[in-house]
Tab-separated table of C-alpha atoms and ligand atoms in Angstrom:
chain	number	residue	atom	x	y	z
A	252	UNK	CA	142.896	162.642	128.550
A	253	UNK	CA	140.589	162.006	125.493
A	254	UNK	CA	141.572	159.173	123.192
A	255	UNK	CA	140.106	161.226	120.100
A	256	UNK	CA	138.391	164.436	119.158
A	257	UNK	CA	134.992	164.922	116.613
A	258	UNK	CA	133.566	167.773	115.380
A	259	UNK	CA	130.297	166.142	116.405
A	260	UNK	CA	128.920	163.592	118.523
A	261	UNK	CA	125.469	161.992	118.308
A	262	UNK	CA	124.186	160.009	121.153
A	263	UNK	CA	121.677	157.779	120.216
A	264	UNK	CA	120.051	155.435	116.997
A	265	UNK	CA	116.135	156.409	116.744
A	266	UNK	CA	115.010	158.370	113.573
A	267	UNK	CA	116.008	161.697	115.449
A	268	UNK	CA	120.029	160.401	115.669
A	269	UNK	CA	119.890	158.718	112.429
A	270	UNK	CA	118.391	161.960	110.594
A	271	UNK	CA	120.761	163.757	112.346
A	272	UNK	CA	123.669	161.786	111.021
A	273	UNK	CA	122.513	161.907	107.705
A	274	UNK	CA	122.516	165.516	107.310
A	275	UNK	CA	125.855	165.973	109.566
A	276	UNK	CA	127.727	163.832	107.530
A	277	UNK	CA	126.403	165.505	104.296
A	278	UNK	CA	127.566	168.776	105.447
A	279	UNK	CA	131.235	167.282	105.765
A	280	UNK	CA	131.269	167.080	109.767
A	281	UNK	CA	132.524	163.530	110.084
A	282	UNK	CA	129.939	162.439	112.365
A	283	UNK	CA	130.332	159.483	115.111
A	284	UNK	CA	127.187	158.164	116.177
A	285	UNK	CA	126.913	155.886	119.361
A	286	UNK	CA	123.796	153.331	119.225
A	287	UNK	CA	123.380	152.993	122.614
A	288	UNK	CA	121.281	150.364	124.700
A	289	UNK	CA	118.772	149.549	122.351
A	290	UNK	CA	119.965	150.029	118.337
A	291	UNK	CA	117.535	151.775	116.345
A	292	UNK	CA	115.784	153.112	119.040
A	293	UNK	CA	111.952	152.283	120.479
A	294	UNK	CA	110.687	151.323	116.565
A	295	UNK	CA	112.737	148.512	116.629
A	296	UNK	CA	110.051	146.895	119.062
A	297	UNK	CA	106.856	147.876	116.950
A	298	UNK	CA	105.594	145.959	114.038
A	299	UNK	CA	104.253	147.480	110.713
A	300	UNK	CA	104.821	151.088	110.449
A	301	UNK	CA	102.010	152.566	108.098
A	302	UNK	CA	102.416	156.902	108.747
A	303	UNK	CA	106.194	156.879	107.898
A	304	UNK	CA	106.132	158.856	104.563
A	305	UNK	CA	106.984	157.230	101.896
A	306	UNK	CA	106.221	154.049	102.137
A	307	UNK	CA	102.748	153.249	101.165
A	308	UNK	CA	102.749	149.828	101.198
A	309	UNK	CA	104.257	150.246	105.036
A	310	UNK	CA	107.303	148.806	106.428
A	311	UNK	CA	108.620	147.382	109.423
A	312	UNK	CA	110.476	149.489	112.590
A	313	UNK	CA	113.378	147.371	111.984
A	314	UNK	CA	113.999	148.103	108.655
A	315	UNK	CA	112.999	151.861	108.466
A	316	UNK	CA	116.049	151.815	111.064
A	317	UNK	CA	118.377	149.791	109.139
A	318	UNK	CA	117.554	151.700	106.240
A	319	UNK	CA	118.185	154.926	108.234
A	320	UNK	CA	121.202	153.686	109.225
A	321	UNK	CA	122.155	152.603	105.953
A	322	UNK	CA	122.090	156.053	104.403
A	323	UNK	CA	123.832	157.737	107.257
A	324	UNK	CA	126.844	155.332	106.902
A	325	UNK	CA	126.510	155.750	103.086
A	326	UNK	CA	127.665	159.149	103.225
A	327	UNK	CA	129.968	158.615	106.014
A	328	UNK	CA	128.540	158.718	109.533
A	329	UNK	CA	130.569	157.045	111.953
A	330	UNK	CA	127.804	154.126	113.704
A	331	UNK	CA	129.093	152.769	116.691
A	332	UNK	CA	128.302	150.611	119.399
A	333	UNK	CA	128.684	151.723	122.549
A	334	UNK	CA	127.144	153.069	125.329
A	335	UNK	CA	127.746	156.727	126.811
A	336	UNK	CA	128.198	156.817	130.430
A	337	UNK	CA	129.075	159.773	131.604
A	338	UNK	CA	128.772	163.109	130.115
A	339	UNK	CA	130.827	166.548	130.591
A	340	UNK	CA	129.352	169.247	128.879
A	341	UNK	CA	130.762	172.142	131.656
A	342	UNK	CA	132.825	173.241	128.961
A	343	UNK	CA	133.665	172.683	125.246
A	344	UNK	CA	135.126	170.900	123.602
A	345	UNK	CA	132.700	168.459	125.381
A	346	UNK	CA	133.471	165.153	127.181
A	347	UNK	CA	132.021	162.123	126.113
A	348	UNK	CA	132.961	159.016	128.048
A	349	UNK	CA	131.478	155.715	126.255
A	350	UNK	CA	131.538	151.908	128.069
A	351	UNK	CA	133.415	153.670	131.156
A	352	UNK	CA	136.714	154.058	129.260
A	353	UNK	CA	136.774	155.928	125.832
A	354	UNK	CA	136.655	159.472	126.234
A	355	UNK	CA	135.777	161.637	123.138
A	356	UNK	CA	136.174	165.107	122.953
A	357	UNK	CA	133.228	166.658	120.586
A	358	UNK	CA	132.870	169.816	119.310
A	359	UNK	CA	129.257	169.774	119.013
A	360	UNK	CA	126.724	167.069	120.796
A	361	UNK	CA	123.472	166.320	119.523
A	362	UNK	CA	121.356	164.380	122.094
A	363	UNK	CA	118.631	161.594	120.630
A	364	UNK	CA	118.491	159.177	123.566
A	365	UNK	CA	114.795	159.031	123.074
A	366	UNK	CA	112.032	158.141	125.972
A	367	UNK	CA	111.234	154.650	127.175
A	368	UNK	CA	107.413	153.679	127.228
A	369	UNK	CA	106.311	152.622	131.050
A	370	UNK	CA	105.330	149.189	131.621
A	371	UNK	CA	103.082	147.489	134.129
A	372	UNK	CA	105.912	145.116	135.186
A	373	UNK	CA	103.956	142.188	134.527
A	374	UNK	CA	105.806	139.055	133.427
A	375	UNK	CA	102.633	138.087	130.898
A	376	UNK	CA	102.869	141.870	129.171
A	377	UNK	CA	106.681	141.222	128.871
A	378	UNK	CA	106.582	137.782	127.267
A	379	UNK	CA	103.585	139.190	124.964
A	380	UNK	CA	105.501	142.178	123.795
A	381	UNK	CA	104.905	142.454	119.684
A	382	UNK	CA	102.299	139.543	120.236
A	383	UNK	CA	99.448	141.903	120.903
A	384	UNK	CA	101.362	144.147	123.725
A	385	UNK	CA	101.947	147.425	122.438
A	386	UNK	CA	103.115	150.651	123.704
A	387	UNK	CA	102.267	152.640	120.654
A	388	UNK	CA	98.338	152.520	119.681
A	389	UNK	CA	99.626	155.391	116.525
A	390	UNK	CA	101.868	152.566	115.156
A	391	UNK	CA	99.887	149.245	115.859
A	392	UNK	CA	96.538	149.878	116.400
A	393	UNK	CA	95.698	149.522	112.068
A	394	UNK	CA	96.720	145.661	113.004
A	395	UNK	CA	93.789	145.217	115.156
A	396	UNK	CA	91.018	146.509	113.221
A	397	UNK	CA	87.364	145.350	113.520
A	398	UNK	CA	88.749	144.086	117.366
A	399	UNK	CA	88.233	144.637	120.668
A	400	UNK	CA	91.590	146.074	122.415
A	401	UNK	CA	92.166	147.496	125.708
A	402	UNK	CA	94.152	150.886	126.892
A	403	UNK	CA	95.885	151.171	130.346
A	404	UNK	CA	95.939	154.521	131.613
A	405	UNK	CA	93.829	157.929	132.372
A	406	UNK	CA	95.558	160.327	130.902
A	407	UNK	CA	96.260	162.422	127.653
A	408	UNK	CA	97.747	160.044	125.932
A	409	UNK	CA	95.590	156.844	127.115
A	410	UNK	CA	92.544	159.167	126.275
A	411	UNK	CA	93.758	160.317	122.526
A	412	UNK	CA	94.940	156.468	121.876
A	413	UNK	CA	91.996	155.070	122.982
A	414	UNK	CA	89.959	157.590	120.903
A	415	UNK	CA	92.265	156.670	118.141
A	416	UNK	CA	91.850	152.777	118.776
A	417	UNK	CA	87.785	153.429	118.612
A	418	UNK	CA	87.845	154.373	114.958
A	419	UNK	CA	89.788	151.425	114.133
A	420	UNK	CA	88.463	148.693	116.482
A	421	UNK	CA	84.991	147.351	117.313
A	422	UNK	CA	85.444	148.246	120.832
A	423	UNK	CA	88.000	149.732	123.744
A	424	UNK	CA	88.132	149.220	127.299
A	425	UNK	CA	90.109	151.704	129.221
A	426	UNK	CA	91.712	150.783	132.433
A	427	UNK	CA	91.949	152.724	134.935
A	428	UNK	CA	93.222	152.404	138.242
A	429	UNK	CA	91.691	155.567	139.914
A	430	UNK	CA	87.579	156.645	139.588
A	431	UNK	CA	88.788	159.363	137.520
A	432	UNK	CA	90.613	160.473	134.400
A	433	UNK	CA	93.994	162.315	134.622
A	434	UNK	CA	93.514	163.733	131.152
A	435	UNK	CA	91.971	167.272	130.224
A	436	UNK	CA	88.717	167.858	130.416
A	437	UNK	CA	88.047	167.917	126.454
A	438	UNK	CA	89.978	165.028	126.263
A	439	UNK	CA	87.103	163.136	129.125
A	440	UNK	CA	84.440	164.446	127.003
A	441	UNK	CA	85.923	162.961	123.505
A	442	UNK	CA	86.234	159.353	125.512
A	443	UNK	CA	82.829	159.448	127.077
A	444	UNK	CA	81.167	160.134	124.287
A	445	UNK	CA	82.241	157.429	121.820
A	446	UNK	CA	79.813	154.693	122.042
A	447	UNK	CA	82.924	151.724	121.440
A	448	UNK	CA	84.932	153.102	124.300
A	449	UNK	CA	83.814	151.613	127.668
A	450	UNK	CA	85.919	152.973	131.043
A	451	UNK	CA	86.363	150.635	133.601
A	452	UNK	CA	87.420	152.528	136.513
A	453	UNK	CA	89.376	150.988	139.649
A	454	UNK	CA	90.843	148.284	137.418
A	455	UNK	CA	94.242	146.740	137.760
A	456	UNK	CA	95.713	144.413	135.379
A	457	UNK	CA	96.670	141.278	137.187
A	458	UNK	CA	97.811	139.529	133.954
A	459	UNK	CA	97.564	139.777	130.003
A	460	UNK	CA	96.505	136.207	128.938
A	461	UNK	CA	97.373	134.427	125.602
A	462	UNK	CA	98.419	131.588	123.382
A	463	UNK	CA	100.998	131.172	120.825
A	464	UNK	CA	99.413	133.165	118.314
A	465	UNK	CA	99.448	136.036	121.123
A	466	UNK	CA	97.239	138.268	123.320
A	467	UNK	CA	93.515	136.933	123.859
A	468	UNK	CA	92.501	138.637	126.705
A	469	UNK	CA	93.311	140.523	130.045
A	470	UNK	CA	92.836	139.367	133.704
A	471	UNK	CA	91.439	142.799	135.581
A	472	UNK	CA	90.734	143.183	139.078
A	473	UNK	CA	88.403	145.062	140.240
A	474	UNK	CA	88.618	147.831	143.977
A	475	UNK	CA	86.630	145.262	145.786
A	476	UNK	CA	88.946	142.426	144.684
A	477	UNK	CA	87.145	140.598	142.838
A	478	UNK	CA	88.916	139.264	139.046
A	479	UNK	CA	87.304	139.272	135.441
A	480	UNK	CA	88.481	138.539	131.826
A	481	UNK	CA	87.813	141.013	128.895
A	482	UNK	CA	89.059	139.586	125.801
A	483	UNK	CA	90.658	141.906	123.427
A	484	UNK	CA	93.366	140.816	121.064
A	485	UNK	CA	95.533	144.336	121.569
A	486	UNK	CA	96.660	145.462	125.139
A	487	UNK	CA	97.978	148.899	124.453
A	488	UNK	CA	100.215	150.406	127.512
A	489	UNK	CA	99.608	154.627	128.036
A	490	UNK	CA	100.919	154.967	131.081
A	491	UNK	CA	103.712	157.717	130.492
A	492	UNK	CA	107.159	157.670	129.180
A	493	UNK	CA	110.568	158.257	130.804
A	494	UNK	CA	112.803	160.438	129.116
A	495	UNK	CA	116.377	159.056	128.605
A	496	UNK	CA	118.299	162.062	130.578
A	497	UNK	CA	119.808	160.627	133.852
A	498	UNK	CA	123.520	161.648	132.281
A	499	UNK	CA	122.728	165.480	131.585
A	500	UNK	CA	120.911	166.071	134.455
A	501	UNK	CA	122.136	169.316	136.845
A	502	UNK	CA	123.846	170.472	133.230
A	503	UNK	CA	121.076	170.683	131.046
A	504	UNK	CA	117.449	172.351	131.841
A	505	UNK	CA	114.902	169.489	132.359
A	506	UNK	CA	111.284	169.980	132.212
A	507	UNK	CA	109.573	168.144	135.533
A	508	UNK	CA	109.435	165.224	133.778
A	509	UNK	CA	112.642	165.086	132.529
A	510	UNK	CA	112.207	165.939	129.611
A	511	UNK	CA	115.517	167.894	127.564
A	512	UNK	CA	114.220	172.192	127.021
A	513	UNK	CA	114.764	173.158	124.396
A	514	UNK	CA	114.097	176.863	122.985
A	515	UNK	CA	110.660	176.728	121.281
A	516	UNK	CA	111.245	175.689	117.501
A	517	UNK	CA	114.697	174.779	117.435
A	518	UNK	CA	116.765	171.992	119.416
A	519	UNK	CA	118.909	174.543	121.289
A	520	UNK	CA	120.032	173.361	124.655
A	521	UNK	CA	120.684	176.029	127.568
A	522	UNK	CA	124.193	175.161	126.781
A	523	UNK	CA	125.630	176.385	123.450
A	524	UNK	CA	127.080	173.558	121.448
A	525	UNK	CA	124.728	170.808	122.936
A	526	UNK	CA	121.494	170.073	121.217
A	527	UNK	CA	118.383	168.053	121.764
A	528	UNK	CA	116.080	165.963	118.951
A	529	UNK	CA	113.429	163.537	118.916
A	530	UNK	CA	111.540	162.078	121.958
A	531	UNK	CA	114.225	163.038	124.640
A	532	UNK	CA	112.748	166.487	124.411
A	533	UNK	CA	108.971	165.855	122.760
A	534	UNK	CA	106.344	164.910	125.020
A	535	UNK	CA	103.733	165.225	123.061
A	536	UNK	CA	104.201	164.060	119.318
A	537	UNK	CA	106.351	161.375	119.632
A	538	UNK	CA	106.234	160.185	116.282
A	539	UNK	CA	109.031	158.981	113.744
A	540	UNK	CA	108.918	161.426	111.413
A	541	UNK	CA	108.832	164.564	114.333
A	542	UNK	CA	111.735	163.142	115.713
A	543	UNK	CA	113.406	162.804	112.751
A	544	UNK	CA	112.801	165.770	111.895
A	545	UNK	CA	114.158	167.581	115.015
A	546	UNK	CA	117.370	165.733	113.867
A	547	UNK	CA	117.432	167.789	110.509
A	548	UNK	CA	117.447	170.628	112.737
A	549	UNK	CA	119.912	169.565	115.204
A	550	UNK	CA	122.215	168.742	112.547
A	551	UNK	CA	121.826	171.925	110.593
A	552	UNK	CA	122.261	173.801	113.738
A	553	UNK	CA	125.202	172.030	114.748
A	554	UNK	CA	126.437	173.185	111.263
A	555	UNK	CA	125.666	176.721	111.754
A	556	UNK	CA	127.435	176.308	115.695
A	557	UNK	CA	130.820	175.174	113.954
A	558	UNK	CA	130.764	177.761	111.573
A	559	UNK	CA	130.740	180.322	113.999
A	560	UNK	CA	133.721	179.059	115.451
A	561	UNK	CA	135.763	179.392	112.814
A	562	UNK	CA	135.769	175.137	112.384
B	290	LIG	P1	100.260	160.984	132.517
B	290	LIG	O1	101.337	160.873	133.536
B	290	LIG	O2	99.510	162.248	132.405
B	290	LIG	O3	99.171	159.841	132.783
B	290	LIG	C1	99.555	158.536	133.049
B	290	LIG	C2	98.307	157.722	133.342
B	290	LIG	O4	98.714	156.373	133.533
B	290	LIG	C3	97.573	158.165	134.596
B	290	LIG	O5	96.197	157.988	134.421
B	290	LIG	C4	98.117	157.185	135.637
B	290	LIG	O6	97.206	156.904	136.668
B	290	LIG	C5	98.279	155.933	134.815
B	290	LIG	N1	99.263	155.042	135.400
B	290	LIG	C6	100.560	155.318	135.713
B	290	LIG	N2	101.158	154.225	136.208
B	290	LIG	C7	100.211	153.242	136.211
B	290	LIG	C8	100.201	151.900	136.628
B	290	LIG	N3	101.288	151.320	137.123
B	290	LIG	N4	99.057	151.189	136.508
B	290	LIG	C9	97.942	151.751	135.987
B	290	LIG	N5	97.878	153.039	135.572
B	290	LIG	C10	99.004	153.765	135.686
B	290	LIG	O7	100.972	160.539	131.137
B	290	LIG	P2	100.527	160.851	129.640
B	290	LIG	O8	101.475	160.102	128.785
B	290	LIG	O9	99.082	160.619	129.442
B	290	LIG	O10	100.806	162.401	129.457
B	290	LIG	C11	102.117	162.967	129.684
B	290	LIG	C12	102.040	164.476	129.483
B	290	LIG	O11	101.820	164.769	128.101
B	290	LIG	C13	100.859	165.092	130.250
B	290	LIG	O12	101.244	166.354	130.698
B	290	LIG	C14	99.788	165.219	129.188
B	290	LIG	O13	98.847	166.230	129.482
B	290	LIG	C15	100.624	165.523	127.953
B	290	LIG	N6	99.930	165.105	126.727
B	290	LIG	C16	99.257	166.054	126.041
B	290	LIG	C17	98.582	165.732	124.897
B	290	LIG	C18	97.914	166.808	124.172
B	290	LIG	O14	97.907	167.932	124.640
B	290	LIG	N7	97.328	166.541	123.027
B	290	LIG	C19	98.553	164.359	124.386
B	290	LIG	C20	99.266	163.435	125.194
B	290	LIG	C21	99.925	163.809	126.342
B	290	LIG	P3	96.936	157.924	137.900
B	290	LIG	O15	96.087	158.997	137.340
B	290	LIG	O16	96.254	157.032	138.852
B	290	LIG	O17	98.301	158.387	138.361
């Protein structure tokens, strides 16, 4: 038994749910928007955002979000807390369940749970999080310019952020745990030929060190055991991202990774009604203003879904 029924339901509080809200309340369909675990999504745990459009002066994750937010309640989205846990979408009108006990029946869903960054698991990169640890090299690495930083990871993405980092910083250690890069071939060549980017393979981070004014260098361990320091003031994690999709899977198509298909240019879902914006189903741009705007197009196609029944 649902306790109340919505034309459309958006799961999630990044720039991709946000967006989406915006331009679903706009078009008159009453959106209610469900936050989720972490309000405003992963730019709420980055610093300075520079590449947001916009704002040339920059401005920080938090407030791009609350100012998202703003303007989505401003024209009458419906934010909520809450927390979806479970997630019928076998037939419409769709069954949202949020915190184990509301049930809301939606017309439409649009799906903007985002990714997660992976983390080492250390207890050091933890307590240095926004002190110099950093999961996203596109929206910190300007704060470390002219110094020395250091990339986990060998693959795509540790190999285009490290590139990235080298025309910022005086110098880049990668570090990585096998004797050989995951990442495309061009993407090796690109790395081993910038002069500030130094590889160290069979590395393992043992700890991130610091002081109150944050990271000052990294612990490594070498294959043969034994421990050095590099010091960088930036420890940049690139070690892959998990797509927030445990509730849909066996109803919607996942990639291997998890990652939400969509159909090539739009946010369609394999099932009609449900749709899919931002990081949840991007694993390669990953940026604020993609996501947000694959919620413009969820939201507009959510429109276009409604009309065509008759709503
Ligand atoms: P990947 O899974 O490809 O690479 C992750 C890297 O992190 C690997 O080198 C892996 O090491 C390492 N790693 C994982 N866990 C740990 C750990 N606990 N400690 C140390 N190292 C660890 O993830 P990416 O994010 O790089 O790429 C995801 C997908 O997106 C890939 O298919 C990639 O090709 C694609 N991509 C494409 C881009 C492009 O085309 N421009 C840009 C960015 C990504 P190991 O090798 O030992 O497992």
């Amino acid at each position: 038994m649902e306790n109340e029924s919505v034309k459309c339901l958006i799961i999630g509080s990044g720039p991709a749910g946000y967006t989406a809200a915006i331009y679903a309340a706009r078009a008159n369909l009453s959106p209610v928007l469900y936050e989720g675990l972490e309000p405003g999504g992963q730019l709420t745990t980055t610093t300075h955002i520079e590449n947001f459009p916009g704002h040339p002066n920059g401005i920080t994750g938090v407030q791009l979000m609350e100012d998202m937010k703003e303007q989505a309640v401003k024209y009458g989205a419906d934010v909520r807390f809450g927390i979806v846990t479970e997630a019928d979408l076998s037939h419409r009108p769709f069954r949202i369940t949020v915190d184990g006990r509301h049930v809301v029946a939606a017309e439409t869903v649009i799906i903007a749970t985002g990714a997660t960054a992976r983390y080492l698991g250390l207890e050091s990169e933890q307590y240095y999080k926004g002190m110099g640890v950093s999961a996203c090299a596109t929206c910190d690495g300007f704060l470390y310019k002219g110094k020395n930083v250091a990339v986990v990871g060998g693959g795509d993405t540790a190999c285009e952020e490290a590139s990235y980092l080298s025309t910022i910083c005086n110098k880049v250690y990668m570090i990585v745990r096998k004797n050989f890069l995951r990442a495309s071939k061009a993407m090796q060549a690109r790395v081993m030929e910038t002069p500030n980017i130094e590889v160290l393979f069979e590395h393992n981070t043992k700890q991130v060190l610091g002081d109150e004014a944050g990271v000052n260098g990294v612990l490594l361990t070498g294959a043969d055991g034994t421990e050095k320091v590099i010091d960088v003031d930036g420890f940049f994690l690139a070690i892959g991202h998990h797509p927030n999709t445990e509730l849909f899977k066996g109803q919607l198509t996942l990639d291997e990774a998890g990652y939400i298909v969509t159909e090539p240019g739009t946010p369609k879902t394999n099932i009609e009604g449900v749709f899919a914006a931002g990081d949840v189903q991007d694993p390669h741009y990953r940026q604020a203003i993609t996501a947000a705007g694959s919620g413009c197009k969820a939201a507009l196609e959510s429109e276009r879904y409604l009309m065509t029944l008759g709503d």
